[in-house]
Amino acid sequence: MAFVLAVTGSAVGLGNIWKFPYVTGQYGGAAFVLVYLACIVLIGLPVMMSEILMGRRGRRNPVATMALLGAEEGKSMNWSWLGAMGVIAGVLILSYYSVYGGYSVAYVVKILSGVFSDARAADVIAVRDSFEGSWVLVGLFHTIFMGVSIFVVARGVEGGLERAVRFMVPGLLLLLIILLGYSMNTGYFGAGMAFMFTPDFSKLTWEAVLAAMGQAFFTLSIGMGAVMAYGAYLPEETSITTSAAAVAIADTTIAITAGLVIFPLVFANGLNIDAGPSLVFITLPLAFGQMTGGTVFGTLFFVLLSFAAWTSAISLLEPAVAWVVEKYNRSRAEAAVLIGVAIWAIGLGTVLSFNVLKDVRFLRGTLYDNLDFLTINVMLPLSGLFIAIFAGWVMCRNSTAEELGGAGTSYRLWRVLVRYAAPIGILFVFLKAVGLLELS
Ligand code: PFF
């Protein structure tokens, strides 16, 4: 149970409530959602199981685990590079994740101050603009968010983490259901449902498919060594298949519910569906400002969202810290501060992307846009690809069957997915999206 709670804490976070609705909005809705769901089941779940089983066999930080498993299977120890890529992806992701975690904390303060009471769309957007326009404020909340994350990892408080997840996930779901009631009364619930579930595949681009796949990895916390690092603490007798499925179901439920809350609000208020990363910080304050008891519910919601973001941030920081502790023999506290401060500094790039450096654009857009693209659309799919290859082709059948509890039907299904569906699917989508495969 402790393991499932910790991995759920890692999986459920800003990815579900902040990122899923905004990328779904950007990529046009239902077709994107369906591809995303297919990626969760056919690629995400088998890769997650692979990561957990590798972590449990290696019982070290991801870099050392990959070297050890490579050697154990009589193959190269250079597989440690795969662990290293995951650790680096985690570091880069946390650098901007922390900025949005900071938004979430900032919105607790804003809701409490009453600025959103009876506010209209234009007012809420103005609040967002003035916050986002100030690098001092965004930077301050990024600092607070990162500071708390460093503190928790430095102390190594597993017990606290479990307790937090136990009330956070049900609490978030409860508040989302209350919000759902509000969304249903806007008169635009049908429009929101249609946007999410009536697909128009003619508008789906390969880039959108790649983004859906990246989002599936991001939301399940896979491809970064986070789940692998947690897998190292998993007892032998716990079922990996059941644990992974439980996490994926909880995670997907929260994301879909968040979408069902947010899209009707977008249509009801005439908002821009591709508003980008601040979509949730416009729609939800509007709803809280108008509903009865909105200040209480709104405060609770952003408090819980901040907790959800923290439990995810901790799992993003953990692999890099574990690696420095084991490799350089540093204390946990020292390693957490060292790495945490470096991540905080990289995060300043994202802080500035929305104000001072707003007009500095290259390749995919602002610095944040580039970091986002590099991590979600490039690093995660690539690392997912190699994890699938490792678990499916490099590790022998006996090793994986032993970890997954024998060679029954579910094992055979896993093995087909991880040997064929996942690697071929990822590679195909990746090459299509970057334009290297010109099949019609
Ligand atoms: N899965 C988290 C979310 O959806 O917010 C983000 C995340 C956490 C990604 C940990 C990766 C990770 F290792």
Coordinates of N, CA and C in Angstrom, one line a residue, residues 11-163:
A11 N 2.3 10.4 -9.5 CA 1.6 10.5 -10.7 C 0.6 11.6 -10.7
V12 N -0.2 11.7 -9.6 CA -1.2 12.7 -9.6 C -0.6 14.1 -9.2
G13 N -0.7 15.0 -10.1 CA -0.1 16.3 -9.8 C -0.6 17.3 -10.9
L14 N 0.3 18.3 -11.1 CA -0.1 19.4 -12.1 C -0.4 18.8 -13.5
G15 N 0.3 17.6 -13.8 CA 0.0 17.0 -15.1 C -1.4 16.7 -15.3
N16 N -2.2 16.4 -14.3 CA -3.6 16.0 -14.5 C -4.5 17.2 -14.5
I17 N -4.2 18.2 -13.7 CA -5.1 19.3 -13.6 C -4.7 20.6 -14.3
W18 N -3.4 20.8 -14.4 CA -2.9 21.9 -15.1 C -2.6 21.6 -16.6
K19 N -1.8 20.5 -16.8 CA -1.3 20.3 -18.1 C -2.3 19.6 -19.0
F20 N -3.0 18.5 -18.5 CA -3.9 17.8 -19.4 C -4.9 18.6 -20.1
P21 N -5.7 19.5 -19.3 CA -6.7 20.3 -20.0 C -6.0 21.3 -21.0
Y22 N -4.9 21.9 -20.6 CA -4.4 22.9 -21.5 C -3.8 22.3 -22.8
V23 N -3.2 21.1 -22.8 CA -2.7 20.6 -24.0 C -3.9 20.0 -24.8
T24 N -4.9 19.5 -24.1 CA -6.1 19.0 -24.9 C -6.7 20.2 -25.6
G25 N -6.8 21.3 -24.9 CA -7.3 22.5 -25.6 C -6.5 22.9 -26.8
Q26 N -5.2 22.9 -26.6 CA -4.3 23.3 -27.7 C -4.4 22.4 -28.9
Y27 N -4.5 21.1 -28.6 CA -4.5 20.1 -29.8 C -5.9 19.7 -30.2
G28 N -6.9 20.5 -29.8 CA -8.2 20.3 -30.5 C -9.2 19.3 -29.9
G29 N -8.9 18.7 -28.7 CA -9.9 18.0 -28.0 C -9.9 16.5 -28.2
A30 N -11.1 16.0 -28.5 CA -11.4 14.5 -28.4 C -10.4 13.6 -29.1
A31 N -9.9 13.9 -30.3 CA -9.0 13.0 -31.0 C -7.7 12.9 -30.1
F32 N -7.3 14.0 -29.6 CA -6.1 14.0 -28.7 C -6.3 13.2 -27.5
V33 N -7.5 13.3 -26.9 CA -7.9 12.6 -25.7 C -7.8 11.1 -25.9
L34 N -8.4 10.6 -27.1 CA -8.5 9.2 -27.4 C -7.1 8.6 -27.6
V35 N -6.2 9.4 -28.3 CA -4.9 8.9 -28.5 C -4.1 8.8 -27.1
Y36 N -4.4 9.8 -26.3 CA -3.8 9.8 -25.0 C -4.2 8.6 -24.2
L37 N -5.5 8.3 -24.2 CA -6.0 7.1 -23.4 C -5.4 5.8 -24.0
A38 N -5.3 5.7 -25.3 CA -4.7 4.5 -25.9 C -3.2 4.4 -25.5
C39 N -2.5 5.6 -25.5 CA -1.1 5.5 -25.1 C -1.0 5.1 -23.6
I40 N -1.9 5.5 -22.7 CA -1.8 5.1 -21.3 C -1.9 3.6 -21.3
V41 N -2.9 3.0 -22.0 CA -3.1 1.6 -21.8 C -2.0 0.7 -22.6
L42 N -1.7 1.1 -23.8 CA -0.9 0.2 -24.6 C 0.6 0.5 -24.4
I43 N 1.0 1.7 -24.0 CA 2.4 2.0 -23.9 C 2.7 2.3 -22.5
G44 N 1.9 3.3 -21.9 CA 2.2 3.8 -20.5 C 2.3 2.7 -19.5
L45 N 1.2 1.9 -19.5 CA 1.1 0.8 -18.4 C 2.2 -0.2 -18.5
P46 N 2.5 -0.8 -19.7 CA 3.6 -1.7 -19.8 C 4.9 -1.1 -19.5
V47 N 5.2 0.1 -19.9 CA 6.4 0.8 -19.6 C 6.6 1.0 -18.1
M48 N 5.4 1.4 -17.5 CA 5.4 1.6 -16.0 C 5.8 0.3 -15.3
M49 N 5.2 -0.8 -15.7 CA 5.5 -2.1 -15.1 C 6.9 -2.4 -15.3
S50 N 7.5 -2.1 -16.4 CA 8.9 -2.4 -16.7 C 9.8 -1.6 -15.8
E51 N 9.4 -0.3 -15.6 CA 10.3 0.5 -14.8 C 10.2 0.1 -13.3
I52 N 9.0 -0.3 -12.9 CA 8.9 -0.8 -11.5 C 9.7 -2.1 -11.3
L53 N 9.6 -3.0 -12.2 CA 10.3 -4.3 -12.1 C 11.8 -4.1 -12.2
M54 N 12.3 -3.2 -13.0 CA 13.7 -2.9 -13.1 C 14.2 -2.3 -11.8
G55 N 13.4 -1.3 -11.2 CA 13.8 -0.7 -10.0 C 13.9 -1.7 -8.9
R56 N 12.9 -2.6 -8.8 CA 12.9 -3.6 -7.7 C 14.1 -4.6 -7.8
R57 N 14.4 -4.9 -9.1 CA 15.6 -5.9 -9.3 C 16.9 -5.2 -8.9
G58 N 17.0 -3.9 -9.3 CA 18.3 -3.2 -9.1 C 18.4 -2.7 -7.7
R59 N 17.4 -2.2 -7.1 CA 17.4 -1.7 -5.8 C 18.4 -0.6 -5.5
R60 N 18.7 0.2 -6.5 CA 19.6 1.4 -6.4 C 19.0 2.6 -7.1
N61 N 19.8 3.7 -7.2 CA 19.3 4.8 -7.9 C 19.3 4.4 -9.4
P62 N 18.5 5.1 -10.2 CA 18.3 4.6 -11.6 C 19.6 4.4 -12.4
V63 N 20.6 5.3 -12.2 CA 21.8 5.1 -13.0 C 22.5 3.8 -12.6
A64 N 22.7 3.6 -11.3 CA 23.3 2.4 -10.8 C 22.5 1.1 -11.2
T65 N 21.2 1.2 -11.0 CA 20.3 0.1 -11.3 C 20.5 -0.3 -12.8
M66 N 20.5 0.6 -13.7 CA 20.7 0.3 -15.1 C 22.0 -0.4 -15.4
A67 N 23.1 0.1 -14.7 CA 24.4 -0.5 -14.9 C 24.4 -2.0 -14.4
L68 N 23.8 -2.1 -13.2 CA 23.8 -3.4 -12.6 C 22.9 -4.4 -13.4
L69 N 21.8 -4.0 -13.9 CA 20.9 -4.9 -14.6 C 21.6 -5.2 -16.0
G70 N 22.2 -4.3 -16.6 CA 22.9 -4.5 -17.8 C 23.9 -5.6 -17.6
A71 N 24.7 -5.5 -16.5 CA 25.8 -6.5 -16.3 C 25.1 -7.9 -15.9
E72 N 24.0 -7.8 -15.1 CA 23.4 -9.1 -14.7 C 22.9 -9.9 -15.9
E73 N 22.4 -9.2 -16.9 CA 21.9 -9.9 -18.1 C 23.0 -10.2 -19.1
G74 N 24.3 -9.9 -18.7 CA 25.4 -10.2 -19.5 C 25.5 -9.3 -20.7
K75 N 24.9 -8.1 -20.5 CA 25.0 -7.0 -21.6 C 25.8 -5.9 -21.0
S76 N 25.8 -4.8 -21.8 CA 26.6 -3.6 -21.5 C 26.2 -2.9 -20.2
M77 N 27.2 -2.4 -19.5 CA 26.9 -1.5 -18.4 C 26.5 -0.1 -18.8
N78 N 26.7 0.1 -20.1 CA 26.4 1.5 -20.7 C 24.9 1.8 -20.6
W79 N 24.1 0.8 -20.3 CA 22.7 1.1 -20.1 C 22.5 2.1 -19.0
S80 N 23.5 2.3 -18.2 CA 23.4 3.3 -17.2 C 23.1 4.7 -17.8
W81 N 23.5 4.9 -19.1 CA 23.2 6.2 -19.7 C 21.7 6.4 -19.8
L82 N 20.9 5.3 -19.9 CA 19.5 5.4 -19.9 C 19.0 6.0 -18.6
G83 N 19.5 5.4 -17.5 CA 19.2 6.0 -16.2 C 19.6 7.4 -16.1
A84 N 20.7 7.8 -16.7 CA 21.2 9.2 -16.6 C 20.3 10.1 -17.4
M85 N 19.8 9.6 -18.5 CA 18.9 10.5 -19.3 C 17.6 10.8 -18.5
G86 N 17.1 9.7 -17.8 CA 15.9 9.9 -17.0 C 16.2 10.9 -15.9
V87 N 17.3 10.8 -15.3 CA 17.6 11.7 -14.2 C 17.7 13.2 -14.7
I88 N 18.3 13.3 -15.9 CA 18.4 14.7 -16.4 C 17.0 15.2 -16.8
A89 N 16.2 14.3 -17.4 CA 14.8 14.8 -17.8 C 14.1 15.2 -16.5
G90 N 14.2 14.5 -15.5 CA 13.6 14.8 -14.2 C 14.0 16.2 -13.7
V91 N 15.3 16.5 -13.8 CA 15.8 17.8 -13.3 C 15.3 18.9 -14.2
L92 N 15.2 18.7 -15.5 CA 14.7 19.8 -16.4 C 13.2 20.0 -16.2
I93 N 12.5 18.9 -16.0 CA 11.1 19.0 -15.8 C 10.8 19.7 -14.5
L94 N 11.5 19.3 -13.5 CA 11.2 20.0 -12.2 C 11.5 21.5 -12.2
S95 N 12.4 21.9 -13.1 CA 12.8 23.3 -13.1 C 11.5 24.2 -13.5
Y96 N 10.7 23.7 -14.4 CA 9.5 24.5 -14.7 C 8.3 24.0 -13.9
Y97 N 8.3 22.7 -13.5 CA 7.2 22.2 -12.7 C 7.1 23.1 -11.5
S98 N 8.2 23.4 -10.9 CA 8.2 24.2 -9.7 C 7.6 25.6 -9.9
V99 N 7.8 26.1 -11.1 CA 7.2 27.5 -11.3 C 5.7 27.4 -11.3
Y100 N 5.1 26.3 -11.9 CA 3.7 26.2 -11.9 C 3.2 25.7 -10.5
G101 N 4.0 25.0 -9.8 CA 3.7 24.6 -8.4 C 3.6 26.0 -7.6
G102 N 4.5 26.9 -7.9 CA 4.4 28.2 -7.3 C 3.1 29.0 -7.6
Y103 N 2.7 28.9 -8.9 CA 1.4 29.5 -9.3 C 0.3 28.9 -8.3
S104 N 0.3 27.6 -8.1 CA -0.7 27.0 -7.3 C -0.7 27.6 -5.9
V105 N 0.4 27.7 -5.3 CA 0.5 28.3 -4.0 C 0.1 29.8 -4.0
A106 N 0.5 30.5 -5.1 CA 0.1 31.9 -5.2 C -1.4 32.1 -5.3
Y107 N -2.1 31.1 -5.9 CA -3.5 31.2 -6.1 C -4.3 30.9 -4.8
V108 N -3.7 30.2 -3.9 CA -4.3 30.0 -2.5 C -4.4 31.4 -1.9
V109 N -3.3 32.2 -2.0 CA -3.3 33.5 -1.4 C -4.3 34.4 -2.1
K110 N -4.4 34.3 -3.4 CA -5.3 35.2 -4.2 C -6.7 34.9 -3.9
I111 N -7.1 33.6 -3.8 CA -8.5 33.3 -3.5 C -8.9 33.8 -2.1
L112 N -7.9 33.6 -1.2 CA -8.2 34.0 0.2 C -8.4 35.6 0.2
S113 N -7.7 36.3 -0.6 CA -7.8 37.7 -0.6 C -9.1 38.2 -1.2
G114 N -9.9 37.3 -1.8 CA -11.2 37.7 -2.3 C -11.2 38.4 -3.7
V115 N -10.1 38.5 -4.4 CA -10.1 39.2 -5.7 C -11.0 38.5 -6.7
F116 N -11.4 37.2 -6.5 CA -12.2 36.6 -7.5 C -13.7 36.6 -7.2
S117 N -14.1 37.2 -6.1 CA -15.5 37.2 -5.8 C -16.3 37.9 -6.9
D118 N -17.2 37.2 -7.5 CA -18.1 37.7 -8.5 C -17.3 38.3 -9.7
A119 N -16.0 37.9 -9.9 CA -15.2 38.4 -11.0 C -15.8 37.9 -12.3
R120 N -15.5 38.7 -13.3 CA -15.8 38.3 -14.7 C -14.5 37.8 -15.4
A121 N -14.7 37.2 -16.6 CA -13.6 36.7 -17.3 C -12.4 37.7 -17.4
A122 N -12.8 38.9 -17.8 CA -11.8 39.9 -18.0 C -11.0 40.2 -16.7
D123 N -11.7 40.2 -15.5 CA -11.0 40.5 -14.3 C -10.0 39.4 -13.9
V124 N -10.5 38.1 -14.1 CA -9.6 37.0 -13.8 C -8.4 37.0 -14.7
I125 N -8.6 37.3 -15.9 CA -7.4 37.4 -16.9 C -6.5 38.5 -16.4
A126 N -7.1 39.6 -16.0 CA -6.2 40.7 -15.5 C -5.4 40.3 -14.3
V127 N -6.0 39.6 -13.4 CA -5.2 39.1 -12.2 C -4.1 38.2 -12.7
R128 N -4.4 37.3 -13.6 CA -3.3 36.4 -14.2 C -2.2 37.2 -14.8
D129 N -2.6 38.2 -15.6 CA -1.6 39.0 -16.3 C -0.7 39.8 -15.4
S130 N -1.3 40.3 -14.3 CA -0.5 41.1 -13.4 C 0.5 40.2 -12.6
F131 N 0.0 39.0 -12.3 CA 0.9 38.0 -11.6 C 2.0 37.6 -12.5
E132 N 1.6 37.1 -13.7 CA 2.6 36.5 -14.7 C 3.6 37.6 -15.1
G133 N 3.1 38.9 -15.2 CA 4.0 39.9 -15.7 C 5.1 40.3 -14.7
S134 N 4.9 39.8 -13.4 CA 5.9 40.2 -12.4 C 6.9 39.1 -12.2
W135 N 8.1 39.2 -12.6 CA 9.1 38.1 -12.4 C 9.4 38.0 -10.9
V136 N 9.2 39.1 -10.2 CA 9.5 39.0 -8.8 C 8.5 38.1 -8.1
L137 N 7.3 38.3 -8.4 CA 6.2 37.5 -7.7 C 6.3 36.0 -8.2
V138 N 6.4 35.8 -9.5 CA 6.5 34.4 -10.0 C 7.7 33.7 -9.4
G139 N 8.8 34.5 -9.4 CA 10.1 34.0 -8.8 C 10.0 33.7 -7.4
L140 N 9.3 34.5 -6.6 CA 9.1 34.3 -5.2 C 8.4 33.0 -4.9
F141 N 7.3 32.8 -5.6 CA 6.5 31.6 -5.4 C 7.2 30.3 -5.9
H142 N 8.0 30.5 -6.9 CA 8.8 29.4 -7.4 C 9.8 29.0 -6.3
T143 N 10.4 30.0 -5.7 CA 11.4 29.8 -4.6 C 10.7 29.1 -3.4
I144 N 9.5 29.5 -3.0 CA 8.8 28.9 -1.9 C 8.6 27.4 -2.2
F145 N 8.1 27.2 -3.4 CA 7.7 25.8 -3.8 C 8.9 24.9 -3.8
M146 N 10.0 25.4 -4.4 CA 11.2 24.6 -4.5 C 11.8 24.4 -3.1
G147 N 11.8 25.5 -2.3 CA 12.3 25.4 -0.9 C 11.6 24.3 -0.1
V148 N 10.3 24.2 -0.2 CA 9.6 23.2 0.5 C 10.0 21.8 0.0
S149 N 10.1 21.7 -1.3 CA 10.4 20.4 -1.9 C 11.8 19.9 -1.5
I150 N 12.8 20.8 -1.5 CA 14.1 20.5 -1.1 C 14.1 20.0 0.4
F151 N 13.4 20.8 1.2 CA 13.3 20.5 2.6 C 12.8 19.0 2.9
V152 N 11.7 18.7 2.2 CA 11.1 17.3 2.3 C 12.1 16.3 1.9
V153 N 12.8 16.5 0.7 CA 13.7 15.4 0.3 C 14.9 15.4 1.2
A154 N 15.4 16.5 1.7 CA 16.5 16.5 2.5 C 16.3 15.7 3.8
R155 N 15.1 15.9 4.4 CA 14.7 15.2 5.6 C 14.4 13.7 5.3
G156 N 13.9 13.4 4.1 CA 13.5 12.0 3.8 C 12.3 11.6 4.5
V157 N 11.2 12.3 4.4 CA 10.0 12.0 5.2 C 9.0 11.1 4.5
E158 N 9.3 9.8 4.4 CA 8.4 8.9 3.7 C 7.0 8.9 4.4
G159 N 7.0 8.8 5.7 CA 5.8 8.7 6.4 C 4.8 9.9 6.1
G160 N 5.4 11.1 6.1 CA 4.6 12.3 5.8 C 4.0 12.2 4.4
L161 N 4.8 11.7 3.5 CA 4.4 11.6 2.1 C 3.1 10.7 2.0
E162 N 3.2 9.6 2.7 CA 2.1 8.7 2.6 C 0.8 9.3 3.2
R163 N 1.0 9.9 4.3 CA -0.2 10.6 5.0 C -0.8 11.6 4.0

